[in-house]
mmCIF file of C-alpha atoms in Angstrom:
data_model
loop_
_atom_site.group_PDB
_atom_site.id
_atom_site.type_symbol
_atom_site.label_atom_id
_atom_site.label_comp_id
_atom_site.label_asym_id
_atom_site.label_seq_id
_atom_site.Cartn_x
_atom_site.Cartn_y
_atom_site.Cartn_z
ATOM 1 C CA MET A 21 52.732 -97.848 3.597
ATOM 2 C CA ALA A 22 53.677 -96.055 0.379
ATOM 3 C CA GLY A 23 56.051 -93.090 0.358
ATOM 4 C CA GLU A 24 58.232 -91.713 3.142
ATOM 5 C CA ASN A 25 56.971 -88.141 3.530
ATOM 6 C CA PRO A 26 54.617 -87.878 6.527
ATOM 7 C CA GLY A 27 53.618 -84.345 5.499
ATOM 8 C CA PHE A 28 50.412 -85.596 3.861
ATOM 9 C CA THR A 29 48.820 -88.860 4.897
ATOM 10 C CA ILE A 30 45.896 -90.674 3.281
ATOM 11 C CA VAL A 31 44.155 -93.474 5.169
ATOM 12 C CA LEU A 32 42.533 -96.067 2.910
ATOM 13 C CA ASN A 33 39.529 -97.790 4.485
ATOM 14 C CA HIS A 34 38.223 -100.020 1.727
ATOM 15 C CA PRO A 35 38.328 -103.710 0.721
ATOM 16 C CA ALA A 36 40.486 -102.623 -2.246
ATOM 17 C CA ALA A 37 42.814 -100.545 -0.040
ATOM 18 C CA ASP A 38 45.912 -102.355 -1.339
ATOM 19 C CA ILE A 39 45.004 -101.433 -4.919
ATOM 20 C CA TYR A 40 44.491 -97.793 -4.001
ATOM 21 C CA ALA A 41 47.794 -97.770 -2.087
ATOM 22 C CA ARG A 42 49.611 -99.135 -5.132
ATOM 23 C CA LEU A 43 48.035 -96.577 -7.451
ATOM 24 C CA ILE A 44 48.874 -93.732 -5.061
ATOM 25 C CA GLY A 45 52.447 -94.959 -4.697
ATOM 26 C CA GLU A 46 52.931 -95.097 -8.460
ATOM 27 C CA ARG A 47 51.463 -91.651 -9.102
ATOM 28 C CA PHE A 48 52.385 -89.816 -5.874
ATOM 29 C CA PRO A 49 55.493 -91.398 -4.308
ATOM 30 C CA GLN A 50 55.850 -88.415 -1.967
ATOM 31 C CA ILE A 51 52.537 -89.169 -0.239
ATOM 32 C CA ARG A 52 52.198 -91.490 2.743
ATOM 33 C CA SER A 53 49.280 -93.895 2.465
ATOM 34 C CA ILE A 54 48.049 -96.219 5.197
ATOM 35 C CA VAL A 55 46.150 -99.386 4.344
ATOM 36 C CA ALA A 56 43.358 -99.758 6.909
ATOM 37 C CA PRO A 57 40.668 -101.965 5.362
ATOM 38 C CA ASP A 58 39.084 -103.079 8.648
ATOM 39 C CA SER A 59 37.582 -101.180 11.582
ATOM 40 C CA GLY A 60 40.434 -102.064 13.931
ATOM 41 C CA ARG A 61 43.161 -100.644 11.741
ATOM 42 C CA LEU A 62 40.994 -97.662 10.844
ATOM 43 C CA ARG A 63 40.531 -96.841 14.516
ATOM 44 C CA GLN A 64 44.286 -97.224 15.019
ATOM 45 C CA HIS A 65 45.269 -94.848 12.203
ATOM 46 C CA ILE A 66 42.390 -92.383 11.733
ATOM 47 C CA GLY A 67 44.207 -89.826 13.909
ATOM 48 C CA GLU A 68 47.021 -89.686 11.340
ATOM 49 C CA ALA A 69 44.745 -88.993 8.373
ATOM 50 C CA ASP A 70 44.810 -85.721 6.481
ATOM 51 C CA ALA A 71 42.556 -87.428 3.948
ATOM 52 C CA LEU A 72 40.356 -90.504 4.152
ATOM 53 C CA LEU A 73 39.219 -92.677 1.262
ATOM 54 C CA ALA A 74 36.344 -94.953 2.234
ATOM 55 C CA SER A 75 32.948 -96.209 1.117
ATOM 56 C CA ARG A 76 31.364 -94.706 4.246
ATOM 57 C CA PHE A 77 32.349 -92.063 6.764
ATOM 58 C CA PRO A 78 33.185 -93.573 10.186
ATOM 59 C CA VAL A 79 31.031 -91.260 12.308
ATOM 60 C CA GLU A 80 31.643 -93.476 15.350
ATOM 61 C CA ILE A 81 35.298 -92.391 15.511
ATOM 62 C CA PHE A 82 34.925 -88.872 14.146
ATOM 63 C CA GLU A 83 36.346 -87.348 17.334
ATOM 64 C CA GLN A 84 39.627 -89.177 16.743
ATOM 65 C CA ALA A 85 40.058 -87.694 13.258
ATOM 66 C CA LYS A 86 41.768 -84.522 14.495
ATOM 67 C CA ARG A 87 43.800 -83.904 11.329
ATOM 68 C CA LEU A 88 41.169 -84.875 8.778
ATOM 69 C CA ARG A 89 40.519 -82.235 6.127
ATOM 70 C CA TRP A 90 39.189 -84.257 3.206
ATOM 71 C CA PHE A 91 36.924 -87.284 2.850
ATOM 72 C CA GLN A 92 36.814 -88.993 -0.547
ATOM 73 C CA CYS A 93 33.826 -91.319 -0.750
ATOM 74 C CA THR A 94 34.253 -94.201 -3.183
ATOM 75 C CA GLY A 95 30.530 -94.153 -3.986
ATOM 76 C CA ALA A 96 28.125 -91.535 -5.275
ATOM 77 C CA SER A 97 26.156 -91.230 -2.042
ATOM 78 C CA VAL A 98 27.586 -89.514 1.037
ATOM 79 C CA ASP A 99 24.632 -90.270 3.320
ATOM 80 C CA SER A 100 26.924 -91.941 5.876
ATOM 81 C CA ILE A 101 28.155 -88.521 6.998
ATOM 82 C CA PHE A 102 24.670 -87.023 7.482
ATOM 83 C CA PRO A 103 24.517 -87.700 11.250
ATOM 84 C CA ILE A 104 27.385 -85.255 11.820
ATOM 85 C CA ARG A 105 27.077 -82.962 8.811
ATOM 86 C CA ASP A 106 26.644 -79.914 11.061
ATOM 87 C CA ARG A 107 30.064 -80.617 12.595
ATOM 88 C CA VAL A 108 32.213 -81.176 9.519
ATOM 89 C CA ALA A 109 32.394 -77.739 7.913
ATOM 90 C CA HIS A 110 36.214 -78.005 8.048
ATOM 91 C CA ILE A 111 36.188 -81.230 5.985
ATOM 92 C CA THR A 112 35.804 -81.209 2.211
ATOM 93 C CA VAL A 113 33.631 -84.124 1.113
ATOM 94 C CA THR A 114 33.945 -85.453 -2.435
ATOM 95 C CA ASN A 115 32.251 -88.401 -4.079
ATOM 96 C CA ALA A 116 32.653 -90.650 -7.122
ATOM 97 C CA ARG A 117 29.651 -89.472 -9.101
ATOM 98 C CA GLY A 118 30.041 -89.926 -12.821
ATOM 99 C CA ILE A 119 31.693 -93.359 -12.801
ATOM 100 C CA HIS A 120 28.544 -95.473 -12.381
ATOM 101 C CA GLY A 121 26.282 -94.286 -15.192
ATOM 102 C CA ASP A 122 27.262 -96.650 -17.981
ATOM 103 C CA ILE A 123 27.305 -99.855 -15.931
ATOM 104 C CA ILE A 124 24.028 -99.023 -14.156
ATOM 105 C CA ALA A 125 22.426 -98.227 -17.504
ATOM 106 C CA ASP A 126 23.532 -101.695 -18.657
ATOM 107 C CA PHE A 127 21.901 -103.182 -15.563
ATOM 108 C CA VAL A 128 18.628 -101.291 -16.019
ATOM 109 C CA MET A 129 18.284 -102.106 -19.709
ATOM 110 C CA ALA A 130 18.999 -105.786 -19.005
ATOM 111 C CA GLY A 131 16.490 -105.740 -16.159
ATOM 112 C CA MET A 132 13.740 -104.142 -18.214
ATOM 113 C CA THR A 133 14.288 -106.687 -20.976
ATOM 114 C CA MET A 134 14.250 -109.644 -18.581
ATOM 115 C CA LEU A 135 11.107 -108.432 -16.822
ATOM 116 C CA HIS A 136 9.299 -107.477 -20.016
ATOM 117 C CA TRP A 137 10.024 -110.790 -21.737
ATOM 118 C CA ASP A 138 9.579 -112.771 -18.489
ATOM 119 C CA PHE A 139 12.901 -114.531 -18.890
ATOM 120 C CA ARG A 140 12.379 -116.344 -15.595
ATOM 121 C CA ARG A 141 9.448 -118.132 -17.213
ATOM 122 C CA PHE A 142 11.544 -118.967 -20.292
ATOM 123 C CA LEU A 143 14.225 -120.483 -18.075
ATOM 124 C CA CYS A 144 11.681 -122.521 -16.122
ATOM 125 C CA GLU A 145 10.143 -123.774 -19.363
ATOM 126 C CA GLN A 146 13.596 -124.698 -20.639
ATOM 127 C CA ALA A 147 14.353 -126.609 -17.433
ATOM 128 C CA GLU A 148 11.078 -128.476 -17.857
ATOM 129 C CA ARG A 149 11.811 -129.077 -21.591
ATOM 130 C CA GLN A 150 8.699 -127.148 -22.620
ATOM 131 C CA TRP A 151 8.236 -125.225 -25.889
ATOM 132 C CA CYS A 152 5.892 -122.271 -25.330
ATOM 133 C CA PRO A 153 6.060 -119.534 -27.996
ATOM 134 C CA ARG A 154 4.402 -116.173 -27.306
ATOM 135 C CA TYR A 155 4.193 -112.623 -28.629
ATOM 136 C CA VAL A 156 5.791 -109.669 -26.848
ATOM 137 C CA ALA A 157 5.477 -105.946 -27.613
ATOM 138 C CA PRO A 158 8.704 -104.076 -28.465
ATOM 139 C CA LEU A 159 10.313 -101.989 -25.725
ATOM 140 C CA ALA A 160 10.129 -99.108 -28.195
ATOM 141 C CA GLU A 161 6.375 -98.986 -27.563
ATOM 142 C CA LYS A 162 6.851 -98.547 -23.807
ATOM 143 C CA THR A 163 7.270 -95.562 -21.511
ATOM 144 C CA LEU A 164 10.057 -95.381 -18.953
ATOM 145 C CA GLY A 165 9.790 -93.047 -15.977
ATOM 146 C CA ILE A 166 13.085 -92.158 -14.294
ATOM 147 C CA VAL A 167 12.799 -90.787 -10.764
ATOM 148 C CA GLY A 168 16.027 -88.839 -10.306
ATOM 149 C CA LEU A 169 17.971 -87.417 -13.247
ATOM 150 C CA GLY A 170 21.497 -86.958 -11.972
ATOM 151 C CA SER A 171 24.413 -88.471 -13.865
ATOM 152 C CA ILE A 172 23.066 -92.014 -13.393
ATOM 153 C CA GLY A 173 19.482 -91.199 -14.322
ATOM 154 C CA ALA A 174 20.661 -89.245 -17.359
ATOM 155 C CA SER A 175 22.759 -92.213 -18.538
ATOM 156 C CA ILE A 176 19.734 -94.490 -18.228
ATOM 157 C CA ALA A 177 17.641 -91.989 -20.174
ATOM 158 C CA ARG A 178 20.088 -91.909 -23.072
ATOM 159 C CA ARG A 179 20.265 -95.694 -23.249
ATOM 160 C CA ALA A 180 16.468 -96.083 -23.117
ATOM 161 C CA LYS A 181 15.954 -93.430 -25.779
ATOM 162 C CA SER A 182 18.417 -95.249 -28.039
ATOM 163 C CA ALA A 183 16.103 -98.267 -27.708
ATOM 164 C CA GLY A 184 13.222 -96.142 -28.959
ATOM 165 C CA MET A 185 11.404 -95.800 -25.658
ATOM 166 C CA THR A 186 9.427 -92.779 -24.530
ATOM 167 C CA VAL A 187 11.351 -91.378 -21.565
ATOM 168 C CA ILE A 188 9.857 -89.151 -18.891
ATOM 169 C CA GLY A 189 11.609 -87.992 -15.753
ATOM 170 C CA TRP A 190 11.249 -86.466 -12.294
ATOM 171 C CA LYS A 191 13.688 -83.916 -10.881
ATOM 172 C CA LYS A 192 13.732 -80.933 -8.573
ATOM 173 C CA ASN A 193 14.703 -78.341 -11.170
ATOM 174 C CA VAL A 194 12.801 -78.703 -14.440
ATOM 175 C CA SER A 195 13.952 -75.370 -15.880
ATOM 176 C CA VAL A 196 16.888 -77.124 -17.568
ATOM 177 C CA SER A 197 16.094 -79.849 -20.079
ATOM 178 C CA VAL A 198 17.757 -83.266 -19.903
ATOM 179 C CA GLU A 199 19.058 -84.991 -23.011
ATOM 180 C CA ALA A 200 16.865 -87.902 -24.180
ATOM 181 C CA VAL A 201 14.025 -87.054 -21.755
ATOM 182 C CA ASP A 202 10.766 -86.293 -23.531
ATOM 183 C CA ARG A 203 8.969 -84.721 -20.594
ATOM 184 C CA LEU A 204 10.027 -83.491 -17.165
ATOM 185 C CA PHE A 205 7.958 -83.552 -13.984
ATOM 186 C CA PRO A 206 8.835 -81.342 -10.977
ATOM 187 C CA SER A 207 9.251 -82.699 -7.459
ATOM 188 C CA GLU A 208 5.620 -82.038 -6.530
ATOM 189 C CA ALA A 209 4.332 -83.969 -9.551
ATOM 190 C CA LEU A 210 5.563 -87.508 -8.839
ATOM 191 C CA HIS A 211 1.936 -88.644 -8.590
ATOM 192 C CA ASP A 212 1.372 -87.385 -12.134
ATOM 193 C CA LEU A 213 4.332 -89.291 -13.560
ATOM 194 C CA LEU A 214 3.736 -92.729 -12.055
ATOM 195 C CA PRO A 215 0.442 -93.604 -13.823
ATOM 196 C CA LEU A 216 2.045 -92.942 -17.233
ATOM 197 C CA CYS A 217 4.850 -95.494 -16.945
ATOM 198 C CA ASP A 218 5.334 -99.076 -18.046
ATOM 199 C CA PHE A 219 8.636 -99.078 -16.154
ATOM 200 C CA VAL A 220 9.687 -96.914 -13.204
ATOM 201 C CA VAL A 221 13.374 -96.640 -12.308
ATOM 202 C CA LEU A 222 14.408 -95.113 -8.994
ATOM 203 C CA ALA A 223 17.715 -93.250 -9.347
ATOM 204 C CA VAL A 224 17.427 -90.571 -6.671
ATOM 205 C CA PRO A 225 20.275 -89.770 -4.267
ATOM 206 C CA ALA A 226 20.081 -90.934 -0.665
ATOM 207 C CA THR A 227 18.883 -87.928 1.329
ATOM 208 C CA PRO A 228 16.417 -87.443 4.185
ATOM 209 C CA ASP A 229 13.908 -86.197 1.588
ATOM 210 C CA THR A 230 13.990 -89.425 -0.429
ATOM 211 C CA VAL A 231 13.407 -91.851 2.459
ATOM 212 C CA GLY A 232 10.029 -93.506 1.878
ATOM 213 C CA LEU A 233 9.528 -91.652 -1.393
ATOM 214 C CA LEU A 234 7.482 -94.565 -2.736
ATOM 215 C CA GLY A 235 4.899 -95.801 -0.267
ATOM 216 C CA ALA A 236 1.478 -97.392 -0.616
ATOM 217 C CA ALA A 237 -0.087 -94.304 -2.212
ATOM 218 C CA GLU A 238 2.626 -93.964 -4.856
ATOM 219 C CA ILE A 239 2.811 -97.668 -5.673
ATOM 220 C CA GLY A 240 -0.972 -97.664 -5.944
ATOM 221 C CA LEU A 241 -0.739 -95.112 -8.758
ATOM 222 C CA MET A 242 1.397 -97.384 -10.935
ATOM 223 C CA ARG A 243 -0.139 -99.399 -13.755
ATOM 224 C CA SER A 244 -0.925 -103.013 -12.922
ATOM 225 C CA HIS A 245 1.329 -104.166 -15.786
ATOM 226 C CA ALA A 246 4.191 -101.855 -14.755
ATOM 227 C CA PHE A 247 7.574 -102.916 -13.404
ATOM 228 C CA LEU A 248 9.652 -101.150 -10.745
ATOM 229 C CA ILE A 249 13.468 -101.078 -10.786
ATOM 230 C CA ASN A 250 15.389 -99.718 -7.807
ATOM 231 C CA ILE A 251 19.084 -98.874 -8.115
ATOM 232 C CA ALA A 252 18.951 -95.974 -5.622
ATOM 233 C CA ARG A 253 18.732 -96.986 -1.941
ATOM 234 C CA GLY A 254 16.505 -99.555 -0.279
ATOM 235 C CA ASN A 255 14.857 -97.011 2.010
ATOM 236 C CA VAL A 256 13.551 -94.988 -0.942
ATOM 237 C CA ILE A 257 10.729 -97.567 -1.045
ATOM 238 C CA VAL A 258 8.560 -98.626 1.875
ATOM 239 C CA GLU A 259 9.531 -102.260 1.408
ATOM 240 C CA ALA A 260 6.528 -103.756 3.226
ATOM 241 C CA GLU A 261 4.170 -101.887 0.902
ATOM 242 C CA LEU A 262 6.091 -103.022 -2.151
ATOM 243 C CA ILE A 263 5.886 -106.630 -0.989
ATOM 244 C CA LYS A 264 2.107 -106.318 -0.623
ATOM 245 C CA ALA A 265 1.815 -104.851 -4.121
ATOM 246 C CA LEU A 266 3.890 -107.662 -5.614
ATOM 247 C CA GLN A 267 2.002 -110.367 -3.733
ATOM 248 C CA THR A 268 -1.368 -109.033 -4.905
ATOM 249 C CA SER A 269 -0.224 -108.274 -8.465
ATOM 250 C CA ALA A 270 -0.981 -104.592 -7.985
ATOM 251 C CA ILE A 271 2.158 -104.154 -10.115
ATOM 252 C CA ALA A 272 3.631 -106.758 -12.445
ATOM 253 C CA GLY A 273 7.051 -107.150 -10.886
ATOM 254 C CA ALA A 274 10.298 -105.587 -9.769
ATOM 255 C CA MET A 275 14.046 -105.722 -10.141
ATOM 256 C CA LEU A 276 15.704 -104.673 -6.896
ATOM 257 C CA ASP A 277 19.411 -104.131 -6.320
ATOM 258 C CA VAL A 278 19.061 -102.358 -2.963
ATOM 259 C CA PHE A 279 17.041 -103.116 0.159
ATOM 260 C CA GLU A 280 16.140 -101.712 3.556
ATOM 261 C CA ARG A 281 18.435 -104.323 5.120
ATOM 262 C CA GLU A 282 21.538 -105.627 3.385
ATOM 263 C CA PRO A 283 22.345 -108.417 2.932
ATOM 264 C CA LEU A 284 18.698 -109.187 2.263
ATOM 265 C CA PRO A 285 17.463 -111.439 5.122
ATOM 266 C CA GLN A 286 17.002 -115.077 4.180
ATOM 267 C CA ASP A 287 13.358 -114.970 5.296
ATOM 268 C CA SER A 288 12.486 -111.993 3.061
ATOM 269 C CA PRO A 289 9.417 -112.751 0.918
ATOM 270 C CA LEU A 290 11.178 -111.006 -1.977
ATOM 271 C CA LEU A 291 13.567 -113.941 -2.389
ATOM 272 C CA GLY A 292 10.786 -116.370 -3.176
ATOM 273 C CA MET A 293 8.719 -114.272 -5.574
ATOM 274 C CA THR A 294 8.621 -115.317 -9.207
ATOM 275 C CA ASN A 295 7.923 -111.729 -10.290
ATOM 276 C CA VAL A 296 11.023 -110.334 -8.552
ATOM 277 C CA ILE A 297 14.671 -110.272 -9.574
ATOM 278 C CA ALA A 298 16.788 -109.534 -6.493
ATOM 279 C CA THR A 299 20.492 -108.753 -6.888
ATOM 280 C CA PRO A 300 23.123 -108.091 -4.154
ATOM 281 C CA HIS A 301 23.783 -104.349 -4.617
ATOM 282 C CA VAL A 302 25.943 -104.819 -7.715
ATOM 283 C CA ALA A 303 24.382 -102.517 -10.321
ATOM 284 C CA GLY A 304 27.157 -99.938 -10.005
ATOM 285 C CA SER A 305 30.102 -102.328 -9.686
ATOM 286 C CA PRO A 306 32.250 -102.468 -12.835
ATOM 287 C CA THR A 307 35.298 -104.720 -12.788
ATOM 288 C CA ASN A 308 37.666 -101.703 -12.865
ATOM 289 C CA TYR A 309 35.899 -99.863 -10.040
ATOM 290 C CA ALA A 310 39.040 -98.898 -8.129
ATOM 291 C CA GLU A 311 40.697 -97.504 -11.244
ATOM 292 C CA ARG A 312 37.581 -95.449 -12.021
ATOM 293 C CA VAL A 313 37.511 -94.006 -8.522
ATOM 294 C CA PHE A 314 41.232 -93.325 -8.654
ATOM 295 C CA SER A 315 40.861 -91.259 -11.828
ATOM 296 C CA ILE A 316 38.786 -88.815 -9.747
ATOM 297 C CA PHE A 317 40.851 -89.226 -6.590
ATOM 298 C CA ALA A 318 44.201 -88.626 -8.316
ATOM 299 C CA ASP A 319 42.967 -85.429 -9.940
ATOM 300 C CA ASN A 320 41.754 -84.248 -6.561
ATOM 301 C CA ILE A 321 45.013 -85.175 -4.807
ATOM 302 C CA GLU A 322 46.869 -82.908 -7.230
ATOM 303 C CA ARG A 323 44.330 -80.156 -6.646
ATOM 304 C CA PHE A 324 44.478 -80.585 -2.870
ATOM 305 C CA LEU A 325 48.279 -80.367 -2.798
ATOM 306 C CA LYS A 326 48.173 -77.214 -4.945
ATOM 307 C CA GLY A 327 45.399 -75.615 -2.885
ATOM 308 C CA LEU A 328 42.939 -75.677 -5.791
ATOM 309 C CA PRO A 329 39.183 -76.373 -5.525
ATOM 310 C CA LEU A 330 38.373 -80.081 -5.645
ATOM 311 C CA LYS A 331 36.041 -81.729 -8.142
ATOM 312 C CA ASN A 332 32.925 -83.715 -7.218
ATOM 313 C CA VAL A 333 32.435 -81.788 -3.979
ATOM 314 C CA ALA A 334 29.208 -82.890 -2.250
ATOM 315 C CA ASP A 335 26.802 -80.290 -0.893
ATOM 316 C CA LEU A 336 25.909 -81.701 2.523
ATOM 317 C CA ARG A 337 22.966 -79.293 2.833
ATOM 318 C CA ARG A 338 21.377 -80.854 -0.249
ATOM 319 C CA GLY A 339 22.662 -84.301 0.594
ATOM 320 C CA TYR A 340 24.668 -85.053 -2.566
#
C-alpha cells in the first residue's frame, strides 16, 4: 500500500500495478493505493475502492464494489463494462485514448510496407540463399482506407499522408474534416469506400455496432490485390469469412493484431498462411505504457479530488 490516508482508495488491477502504485505514491502520498493484480486480490479489495484502475471492468464482482465512483481503463476501449452499462450511472468511466496513436501508426506503416514488398518472401529467399530482384510500386501511388477516424485513425492518416499516399476514411460524422484525409465516407457508405483501397485499416472502437462490420459481403468488395490490417478488435471482422478470402486469394493478404479468440488458437489457419502476418495484440504497446497512462490518470486524480470534471470520459451510450 502507498499512503496512510484511507479517505480515498484506488485499487490497481493490472500486471503493472506495482508501477502504478509507485507513481501514485510519489505524486499523491496522501492517497491509499492497493495493489491487486490478480482476480483473487481484486475480489478481496474491490469493496474498498473509490476508484479502480484496470484494463477491463470486473463485471462479475460489480455488486461488491459498493464505494466505487470512478473506473479508469488503461486502454482506449471500455467494452468490458457494456454488460452492465445501464447500472453504472453513478460511476465515471475514463479511458486512455490519445496515448496509442503514434505507436499504432508505426505498426500500421511497418505492416503496409512489409505486406506491399512481401518481406516474408524476401526472408524465405534469403534463408534459401536465393537472389531474386523485382520491381515494386511506391506506396505513394497507393490508396489507404481507414475505417474509424478517432485519435488512432487520425494518427495513421497523418503518417500515411506524409508517405505520399492517398488517404480516404470512414466515420459517423463527416461534417467535420479530418487532417490528412482526402475524402470522407459516412457510416452508410462503407461499401463505397472498400473498392477504392489498396490497403484497408480497421481502427473503429469496440461497440455493439462494430461487431461483424466486415463480413463476406464487405470483404468481397475489396480489390484482389488489397491488404487488410486490423488493429481494432478481432470481432470487427467475421474471422471465418476472412480466412476463406485469404485462402482463395480474394484479397492479397492481411496483418492482424487482434482476433476473435486471444491468444490465437494453435490450430488457427491464420498461423500457417504465407500471406498473413499475425501479431499478439501488441500494436498499441509502447515500452513506457504505464507512464503514458499515468499522465492521464494523475491529471484526473487531481481533478477528482478537487471535484472538477474528468478528462477522457467515455460515453457509454455511444460505446467509447
